[in-house]
mmCIF file of C-alpha atoms in Angstrom:
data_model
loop_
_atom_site.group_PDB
_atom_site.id
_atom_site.type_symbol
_atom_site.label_atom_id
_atom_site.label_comp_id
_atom_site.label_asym_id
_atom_site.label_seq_id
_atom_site.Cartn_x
_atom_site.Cartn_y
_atom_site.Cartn_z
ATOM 1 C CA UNK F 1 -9.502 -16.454 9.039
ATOM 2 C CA UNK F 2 -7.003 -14.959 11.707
ATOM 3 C CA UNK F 3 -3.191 -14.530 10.306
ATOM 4 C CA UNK F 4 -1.187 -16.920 12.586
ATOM 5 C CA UNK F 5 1.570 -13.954 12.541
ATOM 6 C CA UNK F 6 1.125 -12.067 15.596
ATOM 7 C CA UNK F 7 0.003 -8.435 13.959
ATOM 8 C CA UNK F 8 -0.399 -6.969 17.896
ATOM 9 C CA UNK F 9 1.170 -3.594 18.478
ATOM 10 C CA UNK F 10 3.837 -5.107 21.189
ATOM 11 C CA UNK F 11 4.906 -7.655 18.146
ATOM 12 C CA UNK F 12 5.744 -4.930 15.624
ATOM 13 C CA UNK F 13 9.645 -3.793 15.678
ATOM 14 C CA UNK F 14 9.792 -0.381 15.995
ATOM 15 C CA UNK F 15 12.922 1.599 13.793
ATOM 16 C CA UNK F 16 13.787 5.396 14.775
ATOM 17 C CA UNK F 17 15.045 7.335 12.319
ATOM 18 C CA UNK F 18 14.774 11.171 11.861
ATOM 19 C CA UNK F 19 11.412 10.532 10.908
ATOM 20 C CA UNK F 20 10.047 9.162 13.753
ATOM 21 C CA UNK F 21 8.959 5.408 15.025
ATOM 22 C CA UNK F 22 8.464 3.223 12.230
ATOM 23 C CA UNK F 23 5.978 -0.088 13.046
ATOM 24 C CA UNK F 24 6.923 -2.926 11.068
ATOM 25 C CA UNK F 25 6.096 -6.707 10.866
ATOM 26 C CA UNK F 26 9.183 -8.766 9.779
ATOM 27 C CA UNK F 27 9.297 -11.975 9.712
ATOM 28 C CA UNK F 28 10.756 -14.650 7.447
ATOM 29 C CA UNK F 29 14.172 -15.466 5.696
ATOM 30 C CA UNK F 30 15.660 -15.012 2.547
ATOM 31 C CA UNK F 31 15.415 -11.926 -0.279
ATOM 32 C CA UNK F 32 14.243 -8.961 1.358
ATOM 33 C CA UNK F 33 10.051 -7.730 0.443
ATOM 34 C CA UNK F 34 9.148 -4.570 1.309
ATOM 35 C CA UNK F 35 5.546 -4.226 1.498
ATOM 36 C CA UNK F 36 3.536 -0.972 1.064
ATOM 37 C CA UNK F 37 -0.186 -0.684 1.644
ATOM 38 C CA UNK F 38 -2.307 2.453 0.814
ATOM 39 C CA UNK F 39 -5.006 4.481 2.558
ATOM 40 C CA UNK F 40 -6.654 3.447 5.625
ATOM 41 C CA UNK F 41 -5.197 0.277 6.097
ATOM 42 C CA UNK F 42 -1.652 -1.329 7.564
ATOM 43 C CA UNK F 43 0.628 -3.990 7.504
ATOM 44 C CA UNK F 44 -2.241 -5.715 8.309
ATOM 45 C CA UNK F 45 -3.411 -5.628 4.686
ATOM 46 C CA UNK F 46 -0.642 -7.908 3.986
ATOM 47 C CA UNK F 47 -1.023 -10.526 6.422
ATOM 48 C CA UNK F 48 -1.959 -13.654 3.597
ATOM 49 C CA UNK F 49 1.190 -12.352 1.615
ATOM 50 C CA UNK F 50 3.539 -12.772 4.887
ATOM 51 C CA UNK F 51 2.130 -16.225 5.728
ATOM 52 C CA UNK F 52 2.470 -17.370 1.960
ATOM 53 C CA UNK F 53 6.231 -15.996 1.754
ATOM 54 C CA UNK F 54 8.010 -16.188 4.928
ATOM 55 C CA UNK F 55 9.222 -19.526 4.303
ATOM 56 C CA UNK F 56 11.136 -18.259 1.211
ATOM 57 C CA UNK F 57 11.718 -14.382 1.605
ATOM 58 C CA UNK F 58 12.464 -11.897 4.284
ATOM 59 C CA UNK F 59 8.643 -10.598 4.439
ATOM 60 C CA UNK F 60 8.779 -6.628 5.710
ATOM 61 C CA UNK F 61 5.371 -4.995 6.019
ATOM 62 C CA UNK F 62 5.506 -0.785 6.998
ATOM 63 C CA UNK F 63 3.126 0.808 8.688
ATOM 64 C CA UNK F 64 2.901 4.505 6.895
ATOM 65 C CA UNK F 65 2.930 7.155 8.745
ATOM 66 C CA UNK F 66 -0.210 8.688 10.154
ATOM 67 C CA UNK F 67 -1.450 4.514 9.668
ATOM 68 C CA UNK F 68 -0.618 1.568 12.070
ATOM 69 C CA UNK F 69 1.742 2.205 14.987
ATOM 70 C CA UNK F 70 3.755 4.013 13.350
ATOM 71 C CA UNK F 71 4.778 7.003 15.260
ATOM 72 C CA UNK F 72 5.549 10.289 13.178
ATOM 73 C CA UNK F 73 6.756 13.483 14.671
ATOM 74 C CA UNK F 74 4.669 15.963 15.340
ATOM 75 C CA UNK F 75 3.065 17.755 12.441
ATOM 76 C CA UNK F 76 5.525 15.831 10.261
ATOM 77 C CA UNK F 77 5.392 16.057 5.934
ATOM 78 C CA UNK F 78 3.455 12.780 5.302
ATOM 79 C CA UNK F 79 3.329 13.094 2.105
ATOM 80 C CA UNK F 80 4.512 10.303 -0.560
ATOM 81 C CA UNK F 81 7.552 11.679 -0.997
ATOM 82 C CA UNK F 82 8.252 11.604 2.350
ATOM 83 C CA UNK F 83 6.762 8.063 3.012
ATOM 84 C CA UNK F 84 9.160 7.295 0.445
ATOM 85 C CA UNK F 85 12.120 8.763 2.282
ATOM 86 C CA UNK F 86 11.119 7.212 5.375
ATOM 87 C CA UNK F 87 11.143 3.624 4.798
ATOM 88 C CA UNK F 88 14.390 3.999 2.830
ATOM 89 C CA UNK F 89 15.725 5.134 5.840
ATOM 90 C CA UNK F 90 14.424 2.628 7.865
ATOM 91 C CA UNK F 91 15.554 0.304 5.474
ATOM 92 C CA UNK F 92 18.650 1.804 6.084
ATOM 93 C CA UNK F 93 18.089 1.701 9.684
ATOM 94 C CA UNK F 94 17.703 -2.153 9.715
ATOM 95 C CA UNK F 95 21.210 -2.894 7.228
ATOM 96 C CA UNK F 96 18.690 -4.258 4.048
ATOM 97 C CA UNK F 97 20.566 -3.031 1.016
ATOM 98 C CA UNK F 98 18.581 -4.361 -2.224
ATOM 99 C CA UNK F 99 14.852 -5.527 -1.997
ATOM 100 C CA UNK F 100 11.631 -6.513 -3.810
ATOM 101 C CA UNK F 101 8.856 -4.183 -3.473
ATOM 102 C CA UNK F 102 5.009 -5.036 -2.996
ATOM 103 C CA UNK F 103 2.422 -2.196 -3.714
ATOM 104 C CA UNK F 104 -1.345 -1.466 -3.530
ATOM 105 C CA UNK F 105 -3.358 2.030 -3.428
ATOM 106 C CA UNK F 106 -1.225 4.590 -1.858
ATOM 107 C CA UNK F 107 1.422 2.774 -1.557
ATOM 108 C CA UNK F 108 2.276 2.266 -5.256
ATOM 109 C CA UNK F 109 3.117 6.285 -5.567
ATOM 110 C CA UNK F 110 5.577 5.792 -2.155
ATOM 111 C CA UNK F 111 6.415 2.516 -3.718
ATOM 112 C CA UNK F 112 7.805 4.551 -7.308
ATOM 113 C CA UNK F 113 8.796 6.927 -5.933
ATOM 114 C CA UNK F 114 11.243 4.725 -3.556
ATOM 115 C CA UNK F 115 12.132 3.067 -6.775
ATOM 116 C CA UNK F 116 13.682 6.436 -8.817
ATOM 117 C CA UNK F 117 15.038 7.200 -5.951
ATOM 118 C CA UNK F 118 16.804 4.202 -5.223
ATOM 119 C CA UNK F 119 17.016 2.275 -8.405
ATOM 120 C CA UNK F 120 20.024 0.165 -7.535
ATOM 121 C CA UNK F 121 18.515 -0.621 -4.746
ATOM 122 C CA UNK F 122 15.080 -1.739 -5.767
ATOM 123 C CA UNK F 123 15.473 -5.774 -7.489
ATOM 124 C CA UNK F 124 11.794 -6.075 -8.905
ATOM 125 C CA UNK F 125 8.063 -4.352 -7.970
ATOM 126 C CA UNK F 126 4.726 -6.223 -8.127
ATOM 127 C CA UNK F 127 1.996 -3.838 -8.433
ATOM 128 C CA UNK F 128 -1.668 -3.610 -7.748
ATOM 129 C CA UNK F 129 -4.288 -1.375 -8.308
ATOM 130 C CA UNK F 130 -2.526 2.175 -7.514
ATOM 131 C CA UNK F 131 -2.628 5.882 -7.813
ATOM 132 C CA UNK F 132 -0.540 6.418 -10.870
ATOM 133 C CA UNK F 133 0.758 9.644 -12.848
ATOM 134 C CA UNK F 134 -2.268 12.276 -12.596
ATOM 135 C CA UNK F 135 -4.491 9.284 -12.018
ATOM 136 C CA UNK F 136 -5.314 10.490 -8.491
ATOM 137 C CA UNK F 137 -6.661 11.524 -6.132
ATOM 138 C CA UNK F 138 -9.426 9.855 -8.224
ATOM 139 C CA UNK F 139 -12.848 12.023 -8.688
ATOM 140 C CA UNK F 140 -14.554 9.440 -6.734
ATOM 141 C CA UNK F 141 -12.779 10.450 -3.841
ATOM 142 C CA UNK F 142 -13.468 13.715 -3.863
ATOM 143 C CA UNK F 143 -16.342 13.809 -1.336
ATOM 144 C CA UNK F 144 -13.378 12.301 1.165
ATOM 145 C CA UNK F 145 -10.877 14.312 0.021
ATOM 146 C CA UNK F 146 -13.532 17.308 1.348
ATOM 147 C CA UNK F 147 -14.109 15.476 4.939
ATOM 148 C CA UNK F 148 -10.133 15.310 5.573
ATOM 149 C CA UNK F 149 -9.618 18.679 4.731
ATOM 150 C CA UNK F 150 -12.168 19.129 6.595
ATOM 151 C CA UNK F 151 -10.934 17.388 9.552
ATOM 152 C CA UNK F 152 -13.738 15.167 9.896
ATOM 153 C CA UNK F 153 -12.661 12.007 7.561
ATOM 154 C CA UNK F 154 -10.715 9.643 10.510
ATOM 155 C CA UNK F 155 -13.769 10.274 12.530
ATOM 156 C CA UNK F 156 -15.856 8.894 9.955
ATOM 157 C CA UNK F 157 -14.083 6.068 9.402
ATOM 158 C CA UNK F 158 -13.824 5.692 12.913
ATOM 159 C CA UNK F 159 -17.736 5.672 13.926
ATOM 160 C CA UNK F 160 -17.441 2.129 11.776
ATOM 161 C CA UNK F 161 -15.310 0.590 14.419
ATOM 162 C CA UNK F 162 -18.693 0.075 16.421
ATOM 163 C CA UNK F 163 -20.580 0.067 13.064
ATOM 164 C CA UNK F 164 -19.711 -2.683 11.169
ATOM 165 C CA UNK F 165 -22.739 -3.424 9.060
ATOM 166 C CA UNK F 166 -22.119 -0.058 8.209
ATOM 167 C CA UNK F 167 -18.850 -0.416 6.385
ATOM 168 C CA UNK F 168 -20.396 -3.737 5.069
ATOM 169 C CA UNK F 169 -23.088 -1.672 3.388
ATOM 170 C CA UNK F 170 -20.957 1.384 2.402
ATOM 171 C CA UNK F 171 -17.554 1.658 1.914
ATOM 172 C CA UNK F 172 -16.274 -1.848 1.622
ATOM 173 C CA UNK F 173 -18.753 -1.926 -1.412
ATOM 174 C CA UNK F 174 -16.134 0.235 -3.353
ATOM 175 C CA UNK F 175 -13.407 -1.779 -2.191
ATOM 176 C CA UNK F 176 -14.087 -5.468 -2.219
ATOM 177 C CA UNK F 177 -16.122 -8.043 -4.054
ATOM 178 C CA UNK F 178 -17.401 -9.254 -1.176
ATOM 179 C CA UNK F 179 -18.805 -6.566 1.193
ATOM 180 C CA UNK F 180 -18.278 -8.452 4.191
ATOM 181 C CA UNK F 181 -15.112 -9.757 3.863
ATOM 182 C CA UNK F 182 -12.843 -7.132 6.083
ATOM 183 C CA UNK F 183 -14.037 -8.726 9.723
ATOM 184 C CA UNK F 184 -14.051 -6.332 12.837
ATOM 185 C CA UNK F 185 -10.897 -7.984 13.668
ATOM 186 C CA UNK F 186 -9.353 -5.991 10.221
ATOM 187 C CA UNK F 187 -10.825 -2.960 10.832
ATOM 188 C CA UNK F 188 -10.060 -2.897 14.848
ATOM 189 C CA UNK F 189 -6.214 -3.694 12.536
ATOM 190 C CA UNK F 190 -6.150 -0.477 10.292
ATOM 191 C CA UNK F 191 -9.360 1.800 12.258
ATOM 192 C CA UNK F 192 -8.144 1.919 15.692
ATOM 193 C CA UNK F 193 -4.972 2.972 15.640
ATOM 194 C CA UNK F 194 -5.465 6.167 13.067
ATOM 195 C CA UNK F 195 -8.445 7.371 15.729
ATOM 196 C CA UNK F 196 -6.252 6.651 18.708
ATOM 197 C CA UNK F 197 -5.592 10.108 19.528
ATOM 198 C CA UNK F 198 -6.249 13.672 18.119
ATOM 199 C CA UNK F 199 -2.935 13.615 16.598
ATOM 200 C CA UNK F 200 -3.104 10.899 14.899
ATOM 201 C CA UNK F 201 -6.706 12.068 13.408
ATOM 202 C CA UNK F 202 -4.852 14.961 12.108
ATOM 203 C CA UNK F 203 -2.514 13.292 10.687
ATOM 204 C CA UNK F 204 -4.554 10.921 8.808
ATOM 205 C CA UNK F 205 -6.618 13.654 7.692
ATOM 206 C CA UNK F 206 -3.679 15.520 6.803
ATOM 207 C CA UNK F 207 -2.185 12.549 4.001
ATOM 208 C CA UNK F 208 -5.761 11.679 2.488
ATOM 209 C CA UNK F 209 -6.883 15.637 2.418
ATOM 210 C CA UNK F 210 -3.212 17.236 1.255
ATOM 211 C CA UNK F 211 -2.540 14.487 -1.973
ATOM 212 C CA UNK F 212 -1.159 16.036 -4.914
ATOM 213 C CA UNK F 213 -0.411 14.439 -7.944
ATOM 214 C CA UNK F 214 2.353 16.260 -8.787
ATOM 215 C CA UNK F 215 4.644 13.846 -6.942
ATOM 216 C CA UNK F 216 4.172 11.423 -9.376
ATOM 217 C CA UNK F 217 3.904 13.722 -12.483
ATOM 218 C CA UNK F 218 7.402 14.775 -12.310
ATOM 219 C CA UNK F 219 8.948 11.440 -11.838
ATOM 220 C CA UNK F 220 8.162 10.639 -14.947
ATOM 221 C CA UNK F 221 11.121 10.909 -17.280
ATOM 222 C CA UNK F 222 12.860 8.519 -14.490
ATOM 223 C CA UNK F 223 10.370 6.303 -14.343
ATOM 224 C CA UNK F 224 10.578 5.645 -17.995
ATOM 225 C CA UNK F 225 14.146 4.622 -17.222
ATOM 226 C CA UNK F 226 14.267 2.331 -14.748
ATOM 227 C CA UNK F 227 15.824 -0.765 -15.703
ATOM 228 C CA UNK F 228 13.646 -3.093 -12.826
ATOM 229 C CA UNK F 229 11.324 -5.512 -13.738
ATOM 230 C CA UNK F 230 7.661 -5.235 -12.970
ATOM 231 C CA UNK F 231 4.906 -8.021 -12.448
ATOM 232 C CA UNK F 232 1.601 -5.681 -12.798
ATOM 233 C CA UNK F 233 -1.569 -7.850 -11.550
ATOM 234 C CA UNK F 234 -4.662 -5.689 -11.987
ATOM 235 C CA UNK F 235 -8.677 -5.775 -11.115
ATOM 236 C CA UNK F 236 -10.643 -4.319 -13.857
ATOM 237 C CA UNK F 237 -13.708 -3.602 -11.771
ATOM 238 C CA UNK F 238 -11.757 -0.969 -9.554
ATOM 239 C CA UNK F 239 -13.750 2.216 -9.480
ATOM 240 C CA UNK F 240 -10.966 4.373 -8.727
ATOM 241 C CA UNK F 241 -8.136 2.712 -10.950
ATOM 242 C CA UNK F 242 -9.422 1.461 -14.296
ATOM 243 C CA UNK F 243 -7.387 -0.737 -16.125
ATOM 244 C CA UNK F 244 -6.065 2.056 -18.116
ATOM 245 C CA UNK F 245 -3.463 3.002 -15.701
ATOM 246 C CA UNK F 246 -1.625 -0.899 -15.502
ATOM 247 C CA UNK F 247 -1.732 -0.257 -19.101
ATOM 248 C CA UNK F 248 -0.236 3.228 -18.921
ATOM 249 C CA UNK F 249 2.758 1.390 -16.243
ATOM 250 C CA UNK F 250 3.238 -1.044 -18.814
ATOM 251 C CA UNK F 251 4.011 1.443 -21.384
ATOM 252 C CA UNK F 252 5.983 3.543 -19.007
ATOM 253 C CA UNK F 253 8.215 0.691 -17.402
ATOM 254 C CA UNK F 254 11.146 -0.954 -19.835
ATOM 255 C CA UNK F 255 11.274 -4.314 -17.901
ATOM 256 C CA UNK F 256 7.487 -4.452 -17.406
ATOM 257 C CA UNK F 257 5.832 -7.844 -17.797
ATOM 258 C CA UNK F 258 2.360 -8.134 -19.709
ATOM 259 C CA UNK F 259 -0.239 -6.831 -17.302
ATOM 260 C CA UNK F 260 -2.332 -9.689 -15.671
ATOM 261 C CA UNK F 261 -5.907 -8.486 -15.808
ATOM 262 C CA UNK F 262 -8.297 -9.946 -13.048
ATOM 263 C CA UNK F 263 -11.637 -9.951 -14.586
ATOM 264 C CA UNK F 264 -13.880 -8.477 -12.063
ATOM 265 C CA UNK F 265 -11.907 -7.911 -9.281
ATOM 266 C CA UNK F 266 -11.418 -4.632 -7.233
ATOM 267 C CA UNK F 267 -8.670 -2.256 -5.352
ATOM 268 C CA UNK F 268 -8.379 -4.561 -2.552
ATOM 269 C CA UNK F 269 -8.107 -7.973 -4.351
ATOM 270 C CA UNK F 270 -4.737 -8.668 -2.965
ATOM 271 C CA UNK F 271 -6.101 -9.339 0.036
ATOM 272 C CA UNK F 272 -9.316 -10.390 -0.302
ATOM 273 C CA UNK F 273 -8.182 -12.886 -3.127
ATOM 274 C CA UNK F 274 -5.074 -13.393 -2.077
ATOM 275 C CA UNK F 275 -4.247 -17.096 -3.226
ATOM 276 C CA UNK F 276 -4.844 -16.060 -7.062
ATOM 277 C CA UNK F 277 -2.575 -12.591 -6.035
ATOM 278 C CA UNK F 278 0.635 -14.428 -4.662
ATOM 279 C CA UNK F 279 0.608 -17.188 -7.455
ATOM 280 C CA UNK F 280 1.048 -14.509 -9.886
ATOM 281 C CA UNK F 281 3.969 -12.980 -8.042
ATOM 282 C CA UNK F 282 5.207 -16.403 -7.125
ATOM 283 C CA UNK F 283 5.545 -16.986 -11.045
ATOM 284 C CA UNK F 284 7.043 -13.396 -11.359
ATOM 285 C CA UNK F 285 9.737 -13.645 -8.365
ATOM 286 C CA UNK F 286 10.733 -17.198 -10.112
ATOM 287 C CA UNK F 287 11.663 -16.160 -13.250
ATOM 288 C CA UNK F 288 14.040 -13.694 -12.039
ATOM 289 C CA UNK F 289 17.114 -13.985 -12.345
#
C-alpha cells in the first residue's frame, strides 16, 4: 500500500543546526511525536504511524544522520549520542518544547538517551524492539558489523536495490514475518539515499561499524530515574532482541507499563503490523494524563 503522505525528498523540511541538514516529515496537529527509526531505514519506516496519528498529534519523523536526506557534515560523530543531540537541537530549531517519543532498533538507544538528557522535556516513550543496555550490537550482527568496518556494508545493501528477491530471500527474513512485505518502493525509501554518494556510504558504514554499547551502559543510574511513562510493545520472535530486554526496560523504568508481548512477531513489526502496533499506543497515549 503507498502512504498517501508525500515521503519524496523535495516534501521533507529540512532544519540546520550545527549538525548539519536534518530531513524530517511533519505533518499533523496537536501533541508533538517524535519518531526515531533504527538502522537502514528512515522516516519512511513510520509512514502507517503518521497516517494513523496526524489527525490527533503533531506526527515528526527524523531522518538520522548518515540515513534519509539527512545531510551531516562531513566526517561528522554519528554516533547515538550524537543522534541524540541532534534532533534535540532540531527540536529546538523548530520551537517544540515537550514531546512523545516513538522508538524502534537504533533508534531506542538515541531515543534514551534523548530522554536522560532531556527529561522535562520528554512526556511519554513507546518502545519497540531496541538495542538496550549491553544488549547490542547483537552477536548476530557481527558478520555486518565486519562489512561496515570494512567499508563494504552500504554497498551490500545497496546491490538489493536492483535485487529484490534477494532481500526477500535474505535479509528481510531476519526482520519481518513476511519476507516480502518491504516493496521496492520501501527499499528505493531507506536504500537509495544511504548509497547516493561515497560519503554517504561512509557514513553509513561508519554508525553500523563504530556502535558501542557503552553509550547506553552508563546511562543507567539515570535511566532508573526517570519519572516518564513507558508503553513497551514487544515481538518475541526477534532474533536480535529477545524478550528479555522489554523485560529488563520494565524493571529499569519507574513509570513503565506491563510489557505487551506480541507472540511471534519480529524487529520490524511496527511497521509491518502496524494496525495491532498503534492500537496499543493509542490505549497508552489515552490514559495519560
Amino acid at each position: 500500500m503507498a502512504s498517501e503522505i508525500d515521503f519524496s525528498v523535495d516534501a521533507r523540511a529540512q532544519v540546520k543546526t550545527s549538525f548539519g541538514s536534518t530531513a524530517l516529515v511533519d505533518v499533523g496537529r496537536g501533541l508533538p511525536t517524535v519518531f526515531i527509526h533504527g538502522v537502514g531505514q528512515s522516516a519512511y519506516f513510520w509512514r502507517y504511524q503518521l497516517e494513523a496519528f496526524q489527525d490527533q498529534r503533531r506526527c515528526i519523523a527524523v531522518d538520522l544522520m548518515a540515513h534519509g536526506y539527512t545531510e551531516a557534515l562531513p566526517d561528522t560523530d554519528v554516533s547515538f549520542r550524537e543522534q541524540a543531540n541532534m534532533i534535540l537541537a532540531v527540536l529546538d530549531e523548530m520551537h517544540v518544547g515537550r514531546f512523545d517519543l516513538v522508538l524502534n532498533d537504533s533508534g531506542g538507544a538515541v531515543g534514551q538517551i534523548m530522554a536522560v538528557n532531556a527529561p522535562d522535556r520528554v512526556r511519554s516513550i513507546v518502545f519497540s524492539n531496541c538495542d538496550v543496555h549491553d544488549n547490542w550490537p547483537p552477536e548476530t550482527l557481527n558478520e555486518i558489523r565486519t562489512a561496515a568496518q570494512e567499508g563494504k556494508f552500504a554497498d551490500q545493501i545497496g546491490s538489493f536495490l536492483n535485487n529484490v528477491e534477494g532481500f526477500h530471500t535474505t535479509t528481510a527474513r531476519l526482520l519481518y514475518n513476511d519476507p516480502t512485505f518491504p516493496t521496492p518502493e520501501a527499499l528505493q525509501a531507506h536504500v537509495a539515499p544511504i548509497v547516493s554518494s561515497p560519503e554517504r556510504k561512509a557514513a553509513f558504514n561508519r554508525y553500523v561499524g563504530m556502535q558501542d554499547h557503552l553509550q547506553l551502559v552508563e546511562i543507567e543510574d539515570k535511566l532508573r530515574q526517570l519519572q516518564i511513562p513507558a508503553c513497551i510493545v514487544w515481538g518475541n520472535a526477534d532474533p536480535f532482541f529477545p524478550i528479555e530486554w522489554a523485560n529488563w526496560l520494565y524493571d529499569a523504568l519507574p513509570l513503565a507499563q506491563d510489557v505487551i508481548e506480541l507472540d511471534g512477531y519480529m524487529l520490524f513489526h511496527p511497521e509491518e503490523h502496524h494496525d495491532i502496533f498503534n492500537s496499543h499506543i493509542g490505549r497508552f497515549w489515552s490514559g495519560l494524563k
